[in-house]
């Protein structure tokens, strides 16, 4: 009877030891899983923000302004055209510093930006990857710098939009960490306060 009790005690201790070992392992694994998942998702989201930036830059070249409307941006991708310019030296310039710009044709914006992207869905440009259908927040306008009006735009999405299914406490900690540093708690490109088209991931 005594040996039987000792056996049960040993089994019980073994189970407790395994459970404690799992807790230690899980406490190490969870932060790693969270960070890996976040970084994997942000790779795709950053690409979307780069696509928005590239399109906005061409939109501004055409209209001398940015747009806050995704419908306008997507329509521009579908129908817009860019001039193909051949730059040659001015034969009448003896200093060899002047050039002549000769427009030799046009290329569609969609081919210029996304021609090599297989199965690229233009209409998904506004949708935040890994979200529940959330859209990027986008603004456009102008600010005054050096006595001039300068066009600006901003596109962004908070952590909560694409980390919604992960540990909420870790998401809150991540947001609080960025806010303590007076930084945007998420990913964004451009700025409504500065004439910049940089992404905040580029300064990390």
Short mmCIF file of C-alpha atoms in Angstrom, two decimals:
data_model
loop_
_atom_site.label_atom_id
_atom_site.label_comp_id
_atom_site.label_asym_id
_atom_site.label_seq_id
_atom_site.Cartn_x
_atom_site.Cartn_y
_atom_site.Cartn_z
CA UNK A 1 0.00 0.00 0.00
CA UNK A 2 2.87 2.30 0.91
CA UNK A 3 4.63 1.66 -2.42
CA UNK A 4 1.38 2.32 -4.24
CA UNK A 5 0.98 5.68 -2.51
CA UNK A 6 4.57 6.58 -3.35
CA UNK A 7 3.89 5.73 -6.99
CA UNK A 8 0.87 8.06 -7.06
CA UNK A 9 2.90 10.79 -5.39
CA UNK A 10 5.73 10.40 -7.90
CA UNK A 11 3.30 10.49 -10.82
CA UNK A 12 1.68 13.59 -9.34
CA UNK A 13 5.04 15.30 -8.90
CA UNK A 14 6.02 14.39 -12.44
CA UNK A 15 2.79 15.91 -13.78
CA UNK A 16 3.34 19.09 -11.76
CA UNK A 17 6.94 19.30 -12.97
CA UNK A 18 5.84 18.89 -16.59
CA UNK A 19 3.16 21.55 -16.14
CA UNK A 20 5.64 24.01 -14.62
CA UNK A 21 8.11 23.27 -17.41
CA UNK A 22 5.38 23.99 -19.96
CA UNK A 23 4.56 27.31 -18.25
CA UNK A 24 8.22 28.33 -18.40
CA UNK A 25 8.46 27.27 -22.06
CA UNK A 26 5.23 29.07 -22.95
CA UNK A 27 6.33 32.26 -21.20
CA UNK A 28 9.41 32.27 -23.46
CA UNK A 29 7.56 31.16 -26.61
CA UNK A 30 4.64 33.61 -26.52
CA UNK A 31 6.69 36.83 -26.92
CA UNK A 32 8.64 35.22 -29.76
CA UNK A 33 5.47 34.09 -31.53
CA UNK A 34 3.94 37.55 -31.09
CA UNK A 35 6.99 39.36 -32.50
CA UNK A 36 7.40 36.93 -35.41
CA UNK A 37 3.73 37.22 -36.34
CA UNK A 38 3.81 41.01 -36.08
CA UNK A 39 6.90 41.30 -38.25
CA UNK A 40 5.55 38.88 -40.88
CA UNK A 41 2.32 40.86 -41.15
CA UNK A 42 4.10 44.21 -41.23
CA UNK A 43 6.16 43.14 -44.25
CA UNK A 44 2.95 42.91 -46.29
CA UNK A 45 1.44 46.07 -44.79
CA UNK A 46 4.60 48.06 -45.50
CA UNK A 47 4.40 46.91 -49.13
CA UNK A 48 0.82 48.21 -49.30
CA UNK A 49 1.91 51.56 -47.89
CA UNK A 50 4.77 51.70 -50.40
CA UNK A 51 2.23 51.06 -53.19
CA UNK A 52 0.07 53.90 -51.89
CA UNK A 53 3.10 56.19 -51.74
CA UNK A 54 4.25 55.33 -55.27
CA UNK A 55 0.79 56.00 -56.63
CA UNK A 56 0.43 59.26 -54.69
CA UNK A 57 3.78 60.51 -56.02
CA UNK A 58 2.70 59.89 -59.63
CA UNK A 59 -0.75 61.36 -58.92
CA UNK A 60 0.95 64.55 -57.68
CA UNK A 61 3.17 64.69 -60.78
CA UNK A 62 0.01 64.66 -62.87
CA UNK A 63 -2.29 66.91 -60.82
CA UNK A 64 0.16 68.87 -58.63
CA UNK A 65 -1.58 67.61 -55.49
CA UNK A 66 -2.19 64.46 -53.50
CA UNK A 67 -5.59 62.89 -52.93
CA UNK A 68 -7.34 61.69 -49.78
CA UNK A 69 -9.78 59.60 -51.81
CA UNK A 70 -8.97 55.97 -52.59
CA UNK A 71 -11.54 55.90 -55.40
CA UNK A 72 -9.65 58.70 -57.16
CA UNK A 73 -6.33 56.98 -56.56
CA UNK A 74 -7.55 53.64 -57.89
CA UNK A 75 -9.19 55.27 -60.92
CA UNK A 76 -5.88 57.03 -61.62
CA UNK A 77 -4.07 53.68 -61.54
CA UNK A 78 -6.59 52.18 -63.96
CA UNK A 79 -6.77 55.01 -66.49
CA UNK A 80 -3.77 57.31 -65.94
CA UNK A 81 -0.89 57.56 -68.38
CA UNK A 82 2.68 58.77 -67.96
CA UNK A 83 4.79 60.36 -70.70
CA UNK A 84 7.87 58.46 -71.87
CA UNK A 85 10.50 61.15 -72.34
CA UNK A 86 13.66 60.83 -74.40
CA UNK A 87 16.32 63.23 -73.10
CA UNK A 88 18.97 64.22 -75.66
CA UNK A 89 21.74 66.79 -75.72
CA UNK A 90 20.89 70.12 -77.34
CA UNK A 91 22.91 70.15 -80.63
CA UNK A 92 23.01 73.96 -80.54
CA UNK A 93 24.55 74.07 -77.06
CA UNK A 94 28.34 74.41 -77.19
CA UNK A 95 28.60 74.02 -73.40
CA UNK A 96 27.10 70.52 -73.56
CA UNK A 97 24.93 71.28 -70.52
CA UNK A 98 21.50 71.82 -72.10
CA UNK A 99 19.15 69.02 -73.02
CA UNK A 100 15.99 68.57 -75.04
CA UNK A 101 13.08 66.56 -73.61
CA UNK A 102 11.19 64.75 -76.33
CA UNK A 103 7.98 62.89 -75.43
CA UNK A 104 8.04 59.72 -77.50
CA UNK A 105 4.96 58.01 -76.09
CA UNK A 106 2.94 57.14 -73.02
CA UNK A 107 2.80 54.24 -70.58
CA UNK A 108 -0.16 53.34 -68.40
CA UNK A 109 0.26 53.98 -64.68
CA UNK A 110 -0.90 50.44 -63.87
CA UNK A 111 1.82 48.99 -66.11
CA UNK A 112 4.48 51.32 -64.74
CA UNK A 113 3.77 50.51 -61.09
CA UNK A 114 2.31 47.02 -61.07
CA UNK A 115 3.09 45.47 -64.44
CA UNK A 116 5.38 42.87 -62.88
CA UNK A 117 3.10 42.04 -59.94
CA UNK A 118 1.18 38.88 -60.76
CA UNK A 119 -2.44 38.71 -59.57
CA UNK A 120 -2.23 42.21 -58.08
CA UNK A 121 -5.72 43.43 -57.13
CA UNK A 122 -5.89 47.21 -57.52
CA UNK A 123 -9.07 47.42 -55.48
CA UNK A 124 -7.28 45.93 -52.47
CA UNK A 125 -5.01 49.00 -52.26
CA UNK A 126 -7.25 50.52 -49.59
CA UNK A 127 -7.56 47.35 -47.46
CA UNK A 128 -5.19 46.69 -44.54
CA UNK A 129 -3.78 43.14 -44.86
CA UNK A 130 -4.63 40.77 -41.98
CA UNK A 131 -7.38 43.10 -40.74
CA UNK A 132 -11.09 42.34 -40.75
CA UNK A 133 -11.57 44.48 -43.85
CA UNK A 134 -10.29 47.70 -42.29
CA UNK A 135 -9.18 50.45 -44.65
CA UNK A 136 -6.05 52.53 -44.44
CA UNK A 137 -6.73 56.01 -43.08
CA UNK A 138 -5.66 58.51 -45.73
CA UNK A 139 -5.48 62.30 -45.70
CA UNK A 140 -4.14 64.91 -48.10
CA UNK A 141 -3.77 68.67 -48.09
CA UNK A 142 -1.09 71.32 -47.96
CA UNK A 143 1.07 73.09 -45.39
CA UNK A 144 3.12 76.26 -45.52
CA UNK A 145 6.90 75.92 -45.59
CA UNK A 146 9.33 78.74 -46.36
CA UNK A 147 6.50 80.98 -47.55
CA UNK A 148 5.22 78.35 -49.99
CA UNK A 149 2.26 75.97 -49.92
CA UNK A 150 3.52 72.40 -50.06
CA UNK A 151 1.32 69.40 -50.84
CA UNK A 152 1.31 66.64 -48.20
CA UNK A 153 -0.41 63.30 -47.64
CA UNK A 154 -0.53 60.60 -45.00
CA UNK A 155 -1.72 56.99 -45.01
CA UNK A 156 -1.71 54.92 -41.84
CA UNK A 157 -3.18 52.04 -39.85
CA UNK A 158 -3.00 51.34 -36.10
CA UNK A 159 -1.65 48.14 -34.51
CA UNK A 160 -5.18 47.20 -33.47
CA UNK A 161 -6.29 46.83 -37.11
CA UNK A 162 -3.86 44.06 -38.03
CA UNK A 163 -2.97 42.57 -34.62
CA UNK A 164 -6.60 42.24 -33.53
CA UNK A 165 -6.40 38.45 -33.04
CA UNK A 166 -3.18 38.43 -30.99
CA UNK A 167 -2.64 38.80 -27.23
CA UNK A 168 -4.45 42.09 -26.40
CA UNK A 169 -2.10 42.85 -23.51
CA UNK A 170 0.94 42.64 -25.76
CA UNK A 171 -0.79 44.87 -28.33
CA UNK A 172 -1.60 47.40 -25.60
CA UNK A 173 2.00 47.29 -24.38
CA UNK A 174 3.27 47.88 -27.90
CA UNK A 175 0.91 50.82 -28.39
CA UNK A 176 1.83 52.36 -25.03
CA UNK A 177 5.53 52.00 -25.82
CA UNK A 178 5.15 53.99 -29.06
CA UNK A 179 2.92 56.63 -27.47
CA UNK A 180 5.45 57.14 -24.66
CA UNK A 181 8.00 57.92 -27.38
CA UNK A 182 5.49 60.31 -29.00
CA UNK A 183 5.32 58.07 -32.06
CA UNK A 184 2.37 56.74 -34.03
CA UNK A 185 1.17 53.39 -32.67
CA UNK A 186 1.04 51.57 -35.97
CA UNK A 187 2.45 51.91 -39.48
CA UNK A 188 2.21 55.04 -41.59
CA UNK A 189 3.69 56.75 -44.61
CA UNK A 190 3.84 60.48 -45.27
CA UNK A 191 2.88 63.23 -42.85
CA UNK A 192 0.28 65.96 -42.53
CA UNK A 193 2.74 68.06 -40.52
CA UNK A 194 5.90 67.76 -42.60
CA UNK A 195 6.63 67.66 -46.36
CA UNK A 196 7.74 64.04 -46.13
CA UNK A 197 6.87 60.85 -47.97
CA UNK A 198 8.89 58.64 -45.63
CA UNK A 199 7.40 55.65 -43.81
CA UNK A 200 7.80 55.37 -40.04
CA UNK A 201 9.21 51.85 -40.50
CA UNK A 202 12.16 53.44 -42.34
CA UNK A 203 13.29 55.19 -39.16
CA UNK A 204 13.00 52.13 -36.89
#
